[in-house]
Coordinates of C-alpha atoms in Angstrom, one line a residue:
Chain A
M1 CA 0.8 0.7 33.8
T2 CA 2.2 -1.1 36.9
G3 CA 2.4 -4.7 35.7
S4 CA 1.6 -7.2 33.1
S5 CA -0.9 -9.3 35.1
A6 CA -3.9 -7.0 34.8
P7 CA -3.4 -4.7 31.9
N8 CA -7.1 -4.0 31.5
L9 CA -8.3 -2.5 34.7
R10 CA -8.2 1.0 33.3
P11 CA -10.2 1.9 30.2
S12 CA -8.0 0.9 27.3
A13 CA -8.0 0.6 23.6
A14 CA -6.6 -2.3 21.6
Y15 CA -4.7 -2.1 18.4
R16 CA -4.0 -5.3 16.4
R17 CA -0.9 -5.8 14.3
R18 CA 1.2 -8.5 12.7
V19 CA 5.0 -8.7 12.7
E20 CA 6.4 -8.0 9.3
F21 CA 9.6 -9.5 7.9
A22 CA 11.4 -6.2 7.6
E23 CA 10.9 -5.6 11.3
T24 CA 13.0 -8.6 12.4
D25 CA 16.7 -8.6 12.9
M26 CA 19.4 -11.3 12.5
A27 CA 18.6 -12.6 16.0
G28 CA 15.3 -13.8 14.5
Q29 CA 13.0 -11.5 16.4
V30 CA 11.6 -8.0 16.2
H31 CA 14.3 -5.5 16.7
F32 CA 13.7 -3.7 20.0
S33 CA 13.5 -0.3 18.5
N34 CA 10.4 -1.4 16.6
F35 CA 8.5 -1.9 19.8
F36 CA 8.5 1.8 20.2
R37 CA 7.0 2.2 16.7
Y38 CA 4.3 -0.3 17.6
M39 CA 3.4 1.7 20.7
E40 CA 3.3 4.9 18.6
E41 CA 1.0 3.3 16.1
A42 CA -1.4 2.2 18.8
E43 CA -1.5 5.8 20.2
H44 CA -2.1 7.3 16.8
A45 CA -4.9 4.8 16.2
I46 CA -6.6 6.2 19.4
W47 CA -6.3 9.7 18.0
R48 CA -8.0 8.5 14.8
K49 CA -10.8 6.7 16.7
A50 CA -11.3 10.0 18.5
G51 CA -11.9 11.7 15.1
M52 CA -8.5 13.5 15.2
R53 CA -5.2 13.2 13.5
I54 CA -2.2 13.7 15.7
A55 CA 0.0 14.5 12.7
A56 CA -2.3 16.4 10.3
E57 CA -0.4 19.1 8.5
D58 CA -2.7 21.9 9.5
R59 CA -3.0 21.0 13.1
E60 CA -2.5 23.7 15.7
H61 CA -0.7 21.5 18.1
Q62 CA 2.1 19.0 17.8
W63 CA 3.0 16.2 20.2
P64 CA 6.8 15.5 20.3
R65 CA 7.8 12.7 22.6
I66 CA 9.8 13.7 25.6
S67 CA 10.4 10.2 27.1
A68 CA 9.9 6.6 26.2
Q69 CA 10.6 3.4 28.1
C70 CA 10.0 -0.3 27.4
D71 CA 10.6 -3.7 29.2
F72 CA 11.0 -6.5 26.7
K73 CA 9.6 -9.7 28.2
N74 CA 9.1 -12.1 25.4
R75 CA 10.2 -12.2 21.8
L76 CA 7.9 -11.4 18.9
K77 CA 8.7 -13.2 15.7
V78 CA 7.7 -12.8 12.1
D79 CA 4.0 -13.3 11.3
D80 CA 3.2 -13.1 15.0
E81 CA -0.2 -11.4 15.6
F82 CA -0.2 -9.3 18.7
E83 CA -2.3 -6.6 20.3
V84 CA -1.2 -3.3 21.9
R85 CA -3.4 -2.4 24.8
T86 CA -3.2 1.2 25.7
V87 CA -4.2 3.4 28.6
M88 CA -3.6 7.0 29.6
A89 CA -1.3 6.4 32.5
K90 CA -0.7 10.0 33.6
V91 CA -1.9 13.4 32.5
T92 CA -0.4 16.7 33.5
P93 CA -1.4 20.1 32.2
R94 CA 1.0 19.8 29.3
T95 CA 1.8 16.1 28.9
I96 CA 0.2 12.7 28.3
Q97 CA 1.9 9.5 29.3
W98 CA 0.6 6.6 27.4
A99 CA 1.2 3.1 28.8
H100 CA 1.1 0.2 26.4
T101 CA 1.1 -3.6 26.9
L102 CA 2.0 -5.7 23.9
V103 CA 0.2 -9.1 24.1
R104 CA 0.6 -12.1 21.9
G105 CA -2.1 -14.6 22.8
D106 CA -1.8 -15.0 26.6
T107 CA 1.8 -13.8 26.6
V108 CA 2.9 -10.3 27.5
A109 CA 5.7 -9.5 25.0
A110 CA 6.5 -6.0 26.4
T111 CA 5.2 -3.2 28.6
G112 CA 6.2 0.4 28.0
T113 CA 5.3 4.1 28.2
V114 CA 5.6 7.0 25.8
T115 CA 5.2 10.5 27.1
A116 CA 4.2 13.3 24.7
V117 CA 4.1 17.0 25.3
C118 CA 1.6 19.4 23.7
V119 CA 3.4 22.2 21.8
K120 CA 2.5 25.0 19.5
K121 CA 4.7 26.2 16.7
L122 CA 5.5 29.9 17.1
E123 CA 5.9 32.3 14.2
D124 CA 9.7 32.0 14.3
G125 CA 9.4 28.2 13.9
S126 CA 10.3 27.3 17.5
L127 CA 8.1 25.1 19.6
K128 CA 6.5 26.1 22.9
A129 CA 4.9 23.8 25.4
V130 CA 1.3 24.7 26.0
E131 CA -1.7 23.4 28.1
I132 CA -3.5 20.6 26.5
P133 CA -6.9 21.8 25.3
A134 CA -9.7 20.3 27.4
A135 CA -11.6 19.3 24.2
I136 CA -8.8 17.2 23.0
L137 CA -8.4 15.4 26.3
D138 CA -12.2 14.8 26.4
R139 CA -12.2 13.2 23.0
L140 CA -9.2 11.0 23.7
R141 CA -10.8 9.8 27.0
A142 CA -14.1 9.1 25.3
V143 CA -12.3 6.6 23.1
L144 CA -10.8 4.8 26.0
A145 CA -13.9 4.7 28.1
Chain B
M1 CA 3.6 -4.6 -14.9
T2 CA 2.9 -2.8 -18.1
G3 CA 1.3 0.4 -16.8
S4 CA -0.8 1.9 -14.2
S5 CA -4.0 2.3 -16.2
A6 CA -5.1 -1.4 -16.0
P7 CA -3.3 -3.0 -13.2
N8 CA -6.0 -5.7 -12.7
L9 CA -6.1 -7.5 -16.0
R10 CA -4.1 -10.3 -14.6
P11 CA -5.2 -12.2 -11.5
S12 CA -4.1 -10.2 -8.5
A13 CA -4.3 -10.0 -4.8
A14 CA -5.0 -6.8 -2.8
Y15 CA -3.3 -5.8 0.5
R16 CA -4.6 -2.8 2.4
R17 CA -2.4 -0.7 4.6
R18 CA -2.2 2.7 6.2
V19 CA 0.8 5.0 6.3
E20 CA 2.3 5.2 9.8
F21 CA 4.0 8.3 11.1
A22 CA 7.4 6.6 11.5
E23 CA 7.3 5.8 7.8
T24 CA 7.4 9.5 6.8
D25 CA 10.4 11.7 6.3
M26 CA 11.1 15.4 6.7
A27 CA 9.7 16.1 3.2
G28 CA 6.3 15.2 4.7
Q29 CA 5.7 12.0 2.8
V30 CA 6.6 8.3 2.9
H31 CA 10.3 7.7 2.5
F32 CA 10.9 6.0 -0.8
S33 CA 12.6 3.0 0.8
N34 CA 9.4 2.1 2.6
F35 CA 7.6 1.5 -0.7
F36 CA 9.8 -1.6 -1.0
R37 CA 8.7 -2.7 2.4
Y38 CA 5.1 -2.2 1.5
M39 CA 5.6 -4.4 -1.7
E40 CA 7.2 -7.1 0.4
E41 CA 4.4 -7.0 2.9
A42 CA 1.9 -7.5 0.1
E43 CA 3.8 -10.5 -1.2
H44 CA 4.1 -12.1 2.2
A45 CA 0.3 -11.7 2.6
I46 CA -0.1 -13.7 -0.5
W47 CA 2.0 -16.5 0.9
R48 CA -0.1 -16.5 4.1
K49 CA -3.3 -16.6 2.1
A50 CA -1.9 -19.6 0.3
G51 CA -1.4 -21.3 3.7
M52 CA 2.4 -20.9 3.6
R53 CA 4.8 -18.8 5.5
I54 CA 7.7 -17.5 3.3
A55 CA 9.9 -16.9 6.3
A56 CA 9.0 -19.7 8.7
E57 CA 12.1 -20.9 10.6
D58 CA 11.8 -24.5 9.6
R59 CA 11.1 -23.8 5.9
E60 CA 13.1 -25.8 3.4
H61 CA 13.4 -22.9 0.9
Q62 CA 14.3 -19.3 1.3
W63 CA 13.5 -16.5 -1.1
P64 CA 16.2 -13.8 -1.2
R65 CA 15.5 -10.8 -3.4
I66 CA 17.7 -10.4 -6.4
S67 CA 16.2 -7.3 -7.9
A68 CA 13.8 -4.6 -7.0
Q69 CA 12.5 -1.6 -8.9
C70 CA 10.0 1.1 -8.2
D71 CA 8.6 4.2 -10.0
F72 CA 7.2 6.8 -7.6
K73 CA 4.3 8.6 -9.1
N74 CA 2.4 10.3 -6.3
R75 CA 3.2 10.9 -2.7
L76 CA 1.8 9.0 0.2
K77 CA 1.3 10.9 3.4
V78 CA 0.6 10.0 7.0
D79 CA -2.7 8.3 7.6
D80 CA -3.2 7.7 3.9
E81 CA -5.0 4.4 3.3
F82 CA -3.7 2.6 0.2
E83 CA -3.9 -0.8 -1.5
V84 CA -1.1 -2.8 -3.0
R85 CA -2.3 -4.8 -5.9
T86 CA 0.0 -7.7 -6.8
V87 CA 0.4 -10.0 -9.7
M88 CA 3.0 -12.6 -10.7
A89 CA 4.6 -10.8 -13.5
K90 CA 7.1 -13.4 -14.6
V91 CA 8.0 -16.9 -13.5
T92 CA 11.2 -18.7 -14.4
P93 CA 12.3 -22.1 -13.1
R94 CA 14.0 -20.5 -10.2
T95 CA 12.6 -17.0 -9.8
I96 CA 9.3 -15.2 -9.3
Q97 CA 8.9 -11.6 -10.3
W98 CA 6.1 -9.9 -8.4
A99 CA 4.6 -6.7 -9.8
H100 CA 2.9 -4.3 -7.5
T101 CA 0.7 -1.3 -8.0
L102 CA 0.2 1.0 -5.0
V103 CA -3.1 2.7 -5.2
R104 CA -4.7 5.4 -3.0
G105 CA -8.3 5.9 -4.0
D106 CA -8.1 6.5 -7.8
T107 CA -4.5 7.5 -7.7
V108 CA -1.6 5.3 -8.5
A109 CA 1.1 6.1 -6.0
A110 CA 3.7 3.8 -7.4
T111 CA 4.4 0.7 -9.5
G112 CA 7.2 -1.6 -8.9
T113 CA 8.6 -5.1 -9.1
V114 CA 10.5 -7.4 -6.7
T115 CA 12.2 -10.5 -8.0
A116 CA 12.9 -13.4 -5.6
V117 CA 14.9 -16.5 -6.2
C118 CA 14.2 -19.9 -4.6
V119 CA 17.2 -21.2 -2.7
K120 CA 18.1 -24.0 -0.4
K121 CA 20.5 -23.7 2.5
L122 CA 23.3 -26.3 2.1
E123 CA 24.9 -28.1 5.0
D124 CA 27.8 -25.7 5.0
G125 CA 25.4 -22.8 5.4
S126 CA 25.7 -21.5 1.8
L127 CA 22.7 -20.9 -0.3
K128 CA 22.0 -22.6 -3.6
A129 CA 19.4 -21.6 -6.2
V130 CA 17.0 -24.5 -6.9
E131 CA 13.9 -25.0 -9.0
I132 CA 10.7 -23.8 -7.5
P133 CA 8.6 -26.8 -6.3
A134 CA 5.5 -27.0 -8.5
A135 CA 3.3 -27.4 -5.4
I136 CA 4.4 -24.0 -4.1
L137 CA 3.7 -22.3 -7.4
D138 CA 0.3 -23.9 -7.6
R139 CA -0.7 -22.7 -4.2
L140 CA 0.5 -19.1 -4.9
R141 CA -1.3 -19.1 -8.2
A142 CA -4.5 -20.3 -6.6
V143 CA -4.6 -17.3 -4.3
L144 CA -4.2 -14.9 -7.3
A145 CA -6.8 -16.6 -9.4
Chain C
M1 CA 26.0 2.0 -14.7
T2 CA 26.7 -0.7 -17.2
G3 CA 28.3 -3.4 -15.1
S4 CA 30.1 -4.2 -11.9
S5 CA 33.5 -5.0 -13.5
A6 CA 34.6 -1.4 -14.0
P7 CA 32.6 0.8 -11.8
N8 CA 35.2 3.6 -11.7
L9 CA 35.7 4.6 -15.4
R10 CA 33.5 7.6 -14.9
P11 CA 34.3 10.2 -12.2
S12 CA 32.9 8.9 -9.0
A13 CA 32.8 9.5 -5.3
A14 CA 33.2 6.9 -2.6
Y15 CA 31.2 6.7 0.7
R16 CA 32.2 4.3 3.4
R17 CA 29.8 2.6 5.8
R18 CA 29.5 -0.3 8.1
V19 CA 26.4 -2.5 8.4
E20 CA 24.6 -2.0 11.7
F21 CA 22.8 -4.7 13.6
A22 CA 19.4 -3.0 13.2
E23 CA 19.8 -3.1 9.4
T24 CA 19.8 -6.9 9.3
D25 CA 16.7 -9.1 9.1
M26 CA 16.0 -12.6 10.3
A27 CA 17.7 -14.1 7.2
G28 CA 21.0 -12.8 8.7
Q29 CA 21.7 -10.2 6.2
V30 CA 20.9 -6.6 5.4
H31 CA 17.3 -6.2 4.5
F32 CA 17.0 -5.3 0.8
S33 CA 15.2 -2.0 1.5
N34 CA 18.2 -0.7 3.3
F35 CA 20.3 -0.9 0.2
F36 CA 18.2 2.0 -1.1
R37 CA 19.0 4.0 2.1
Y38 CA 22.7 3.3 1.7
M39 CA 22.5 4.7 -1.9
E40 CA 20.7 7.8 -0.7
E41 CA 23.3 8.3 2.0
A42 CA 26.1 8.2 -0.6
E43 CA 24.3 10.7 -2.8
H44 CA 23.7 13.1 0.1
A45 CA 27.4 12.8 1.0
I46 CA 28.2 14.1 -2.5
W47 CA 26.0 17.1 -1.9
R48 CA 27.8 17.9 1.3
K49 CA 31.2 17.5 -0.3
A50 CA 29.9 20.0 -2.9
G51 CA 29.2 22.4 -0.1
M52 CA 25.4 22.0 -0.4
R53 CA 22.7 20.4 1.7
I54 CA 20.1 18.6 -0.4
A55 CA 17.6 18.7 2.5
A56 CA 18.3 22.0 4.2
E57 CA 15.0 23.5 5.5
D58 CA 15.5 26.8 3.6
R59 CA 16.5 25.3 0.3
E60 CA 14.8 26.6 -2.8
H61 CA 14.7 23.3 -4.5
Q62 CA 13.7 19.8 -3.4
W63 CA 14.7 16.5 -5.0
P64 CA 12.0 13.9 -4.6
R65 CA 12.9 10.5 -6.0
I66 CA 10.9 9.4 -9.1
S67 CA 12.5 6.0 -9.7
A68 CA 14.9 3.5 -7.9
Q69 CA 16.3 0.2 -8.9
C70 CA 18.7 -2.3 -7.4
D71 CA 20.2 -5.7 -8.3
F72 CA 21.3 -7.6 -5.2
K73 CA 24.4 -9.7 -6.0
N74 CA 26.0 -10.6 -2.7
R75 CA 24.8 -10.4 0.9
L76 CA 26.0 -7.8 3.3
K77 CA 26.1 -8.9 6.9
V78 CA 26.5 -7.2 10.3
D79 CA 29.7 -5.4 10.8
D80 CA 30.6 -5.6 7.1
E81 CA 32.5 -2.6 5.9
F82 CA 31.5 -1.5 2.4
E83 CA 31.9 1.3 0.0
V84 CA 29.2 3.0 -2.2
R85 CA 30.8 4.2 -5.4
T86 CA 28.6 6.8 -7.1
V87 CA 28.5 8.3 -10.6
M88 CA 26.1 10.6 -12.3
A89 CA 24.7 8.2 -14.8
K90 CA 22.3 10.4 -16.7
V91 CA 21.3 14.1 -16.5
T92 CA 18.3 15.6 -18.1
P93 CA 17.2 19.2 -17.8
R94 CA 15.1 18.3 -14.7
T95 CA 16.5 15.0 -13.4
I96 CA 19.7 13.4 -12.2
Q97 CA 20.1 9.6 -12.3
W98 CA 22.7 8.5 -9.8
A99 CA 24.3 5.1 -10.3
H100 CA 25.7 3.3 -7.3
T101 CA 27.9 0.3 -6.8
L102 CA 28.1 -1.2 -3.3
V103 CA 31.4 -3.0 -2.9
R104 CA 32.7 -5.0 0.1
G105 CA 36.4 -5.7 -0.5
D106 CA 36.6 -7.1 -4.0
T107 CA 33.0 -8.2 -4.0
V108 CA 30.2 -6.3 -5.6
A109 CA 27.2 -6.5 -3.2
A110 CA 24.8 -4.6 -5.4
T111 CA 24.4 -2.1 -8.2
G112 CA 21.5 0.3 -8.4
T113 CA 20.2 3.6 -9.6
V114 CA 18.1 6.4 -8.0
T115 CA 16.6 9.1 -10.1
A116 CA 15.7 12.4 -8.5
V117 CA 13.8 15.3 -10.0
C118 CA 14.4 19.0 -9.2
V119 CA 11.2 20.6 -7.9
K120 CA 10.2 23.9 -6.5
K121 CA 7.5 24.3 -3.8
L122 CA 4.8 26.7 -5.1
E123 CA 2.9 29.1 -2.9
D124 CA 0.0 26.7 -2.6
G125 CA 2.3 24.0 -1.3
S126 CA 2.3 21.9 -4.4
L127 CA 5.6 20.8 -6.1
K128 CA 6.5 21.8 -9.7
A129 CA 9.4 20.2 -11.7
V130 CA 11.9 22.9 -12.8
E131 CA 15.2 23.0 -14.6
I132 CA 18.2 22.1 -12.6
P133 CA 20.2 25.3 -12.0
A134 CA 23.5 25.1 -13.8
A135 CA 25.4 26.2 -10.7
I136 CA 24.2 23.2 -8.8
L137 CA 25.2 20.8 -11.5
D138 CA 28.6 22.4 -11.8
R139 CA 29.2 22.0 -8.1
L140 CA 28.1 18.4 -8.0
R141 CA 30.2 17.5 -11.0
A142 CA 33.2 19.2 -9.5
V143 CA 33.0 16.7 -6.6
L144 CA 33.0 13.8 -8.9
A145 CA 35.8 14.9 -11.1
Chain D
M1 CA 24.0 8.2 34.1
T2 CA 22.6 10.6 36.6
G3 CA 22.4 13.8 34.6
S4 CA 23.4 15.6 31.5
S5 CA 25.6 18.1 33.1
A6 CA 28.7 15.9 33.6
P7 CA 28.4 12.9 31.4
N8 CA 32.1 12.2 31.4
L9 CA 32.9 11.6 35.0
R10 CA 32.9 7.8 34.5
P11 CA 35.1 6.2 31.9
S12 CA 33.2 6.4 28.7
A13 CA 33.6 5.8 25.0
A14 CA 32.5 8.2 22.2
Y15 CA 30.8 7.3 19.0
R16 CA 30.3 9.9 16.3
R17 CA 27.5 9.9 13.8
R18 CA 25.6 12.1 11.4
V19 CA 21.8 12.2 11.1
E20 CA 20.7 10.7 7.7
F21 CA 17.7 11.9 5.8
A22 CA 15.8 8.6 6.1
E23 CA 16.0 8.8 9.9
T24 CA 13.9 12.0 10.0
D25 CA 10.1 12.1 10.1
M26 CA 7.5 14.6 8.9
A27 CA 8.0 16.7 12.0
G28 CA 11.4 17.5 10.6
Q29 CA 13.5 15.8 13.2
V30 CA 14.9 12.3 14.0
H31 CA 12.1 9.9 14.8
F32 CA 12.4 9.0 18.5
S33 CA 12.7 5.3 17.8
N34 CA 16.0 6.0 16.0
F35 CA 17.6 7.3 19.2
F36 CA 17.5 3.7 20.4
R37 CA 19.3 2.6 17.2
Y38 CA 21.9 5.2 17.8
M39 CA 22.5 4.0 21.3
E40 CA 22.8 0.4 20.1
E41 CA 25.3 1.4 17.5
A42 CA 27.4 3.1 20.1
E43 CA 27.4 0.0 22.3
H44 CA 28.3 -2.2 19.4
A45 CA 31.2 0.1 18.5
I46 CA 32.5 -0.5 22.1
W47 CA 32.4 -4.3 21.5
R48 CA 34.4 -3.8 18.3
K49 CA 36.9 -1.6 20.0
A50 CA 37.3 -4.4 22.6
G51 CA 38.1 -6.8 19.7
M52 CA 34.8 -8.6 20.0
R53 CA 31.7 -8.7 17.8
I54 CA 28.5 -8.8 19.8
A55 CA 26.5 -10.3 16.9
A56 CA 29.0 -12.6 15.2
E57 CA 27.2 -15.7 13.9
D58 CA 29.4 -18.2 15.8
R59 CA 29.4 -16.4 19.1
E60 CA 28.6 -18.5 22.2
H61 CA 26.6 -15.8 23.9
Q62 CA 23.9 -13.5 22.7
W63 CA 22.8 -10.2 24.3
P64 CA 19.0 -9.6 23.9
R65 CA 17.8 -6.3 25.3
I66 CA 15.5 -6.5 28.3
S67 CA 14.9 -2.8 28.9
A68 CA 15.4 0.5 27.2
Q69 CA 14.6 4.1 28.2
C70 CA 15.3 7.5 26.7
D71 CA 14.6 11.1 27.6
F72 CA 14.4 13.3 24.6
K73 CA 15.7 16.8 25.4
N74 CA 16.6 18.5 22.1
R75 CA 15.8 17.7 18.5
L76 CA 18.3 16.2 16.1
K77 CA 17.9 17.3 12.5
V78 CA 19.2 16.1 9.2
D79 CA 22.9 16.4 8.7
D80 CA 23.5 17.1 12.4
E81 CA 26.7 15.6 13.7
F82 CA 26.4 14.3 17.2
E83 CA 28.3 12.1 19.6
V84 CA 27.0 9.2 21.7
R85 CA 29.0 9.0 25.0
T86 CA 28.6 5.7 26.7
V87 CA 29.3 4.3 30.1
M88 CA 28.6 1.0 31.9
A89 CA 26.0 2.3 34.3
K90 CA 25.3 -1.0 36.2
V91 CA 26.6 -4.5 35.9
T92 CA 24.9 -7.5 37.6
P93 CA 26.0 -11.1 37.2
R94 CA 23.9 -11.5 34.1
T95 CA 23.2 -8.0 32.8
I96 CA 24.9 -4.9 31.6
Q97 CA 23.1 -1.5 31.7
W98 CA 24.7 0.9 29.2
A99 CA 24.0 4.6 29.8
H100 CA 24.2 6.9 26.8
T101 CA 24.3 10.7 26.4
L102 CA 23.7 12.0 22.9
V103 CA 25.4 15.3 22.4
R104 CA 25.4 17.8 19.5
G105 CA 28.0 20.5 20.1
D106 CA 27.3 21.7 23.7
T107 CA 23.7 20.5 23.6
V108 CA 22.5 17.3 25.1
A109 CA 20.0 15.9 22.7
A110 CA 19.0 12.8 24.8
T111 CA 20.0 10.6 27.6
G112 CA 19.0 6.9 27.8
T113 CA 19.8 3.5 29.0
V114 CA 19.7 0.1 27.3
T115 CA 20.0 -3.1 29.4
A116 CA 21.2 -6.3 27.9
V117 CA 21.2 -9.8 29.4
C118 CA 23.8 -12.5 28.6
V119 CA 22.2 -15.6 27.2
K120 CA 23.3 -18.9 25.7
K121 CA 21.3 -20.7 23.1
L122 CA 20.5 -24.2 24.3
E123 CA 20.3 -27.2 22.0
D124 CA 16.5 -27.0 21.7
G125 CA 16.9 -23.4 20.4
S126 CA 15.7 -21.7 23.6
L127 CA 17.7 -19.0 25.3
K128 CA 18.9 -19.2 28.9
A129 CA 20.4 -16.3 30.9
V130 CA 23.9 -17.1 32.1
E131 CA 26.6 -15.3 34.0
I132 CA 28.7 -12.9 32.0
P133 CA 32.2 -14.3 31.5
A134 CA 34.7 -12.3 33.4
A135 CA 37.0 -12.1 30.3
I136 CA 34.2 -10.3 28.3
L137 CA 33.6 -7.8 31.1
D138 CA 37.3 -7.1 31.4
R139 CA 37.7 -6.4 27.8
L140 CA 34.7 -4.1 27.6
R141 CA 35.9 -2.2 30.7
A142 CA 39.4 -1.8 29.2
V143 CA 37.9 0.0 26.3
L144 CA 36.1 2.4 28.6
A145 CA 39.0 3.1 30.9

């Protein structure tokens, strides 16, 4: 995601949401940490659309986040309806960087990225980064197409 | 709320929701404090259906919570879809007690109540409990009917 | 907990805390759901003082919450320092009800209870309520004495 | 903050914290969004040490966040004690970028930055970016020295 002017050139998915009261802070707007939760919700919605559950208990892979970033451009307030538009910004053998644009009407509220790494849980309980199975990538990409 | 077996005898409203990943805790289920957020969301949805916004910035009245209670009966887990069924359990001149039943499929996940008091902000910034305007009650009841 | 006037007649523990910005909402005070988190933090501090960790990964027992209740009496605001005073209000063979009084200076901000049940995880992953081991109760009581 | 190997070359402040149960998620570790709350808490502690309150109700200036970023390097788990070490990474006439290193023992759990802009509330309620008063900067720097 390189800007807010044309967030839709790449295949993207849209996730709609409303700001809830408990997500605001005393400054009268959404607390900035909740933007990261909104971006994660949008990503997980893509997994569900692809017929997968990123966090199912019996899943072979897990996807811990290794990096997250967000630029806050306009406030979101209680009851605001907004949309998170999501693209796969960058894929490496073991990571996916998701880029999100949060839009309320014609206004970009925020742009951000969250990068997740594909890991497997070893028998001793530790996590090991592994290559993303092609089948998973294919299914995610099909949702965004 | 007198039980989980017949939560719908009184006029109620239903609010649908899905459990998000960030709402879980290390025990693998929704953290109990989030049930109170779900109940509040359901109440606020009733206000919106009634054409009002409980937390609009220019509103004359505010509705701080004075009491909340919840019995947790069955776990909610990530991706679970559930419904919050809400009735007005008790109305006094200055308070409304909302009773909520959280239901996943045929299973009652929780029952709880949240009591809010109608207050006005005085010129010195302090809050004073006042009688609930009849027009507000009428509109809320119309949604539940 | 029978009132806010004499919260210390029973052996209790005190947990000190400050209100953080992210815990406030647009009404300029702590969101009511966070009071339940404060009460849980105070309980967990008691477990640690007793030399135990309620949520250690290898623990034999877990303590899901089956009921929670809170009366909100006075607002807590950002930067407020407050204390959670905690007693064991009621013990049954399988449950502990903790009663908490949140106090800022001389002001009672809230009183509430949280009831937890002692469970064991069975081989099939399900949870079964079991009797609270006497050694655990003894250690918890020693902290409160 | 240019790396995790020598986080203390610039004057910094340290904020100590413990991971609470409600901050974990079903993956058994702190949810990544909470790292941003930890960083904000550490910054606010610096304001308090400087004898100021960033979020006092009568304050002339507010400090909305315009950008935040975090690299997650090692998991934090329930009961973990950790320290947030904070420096002023970059100051412009209207913004302060705080750089934070979260450290558990000898392990860097995360490094991140949060950038805040100094604004004044105008009479119509809108916010306008203004120059940071020199006296405020001086006091913040004195804490870090």
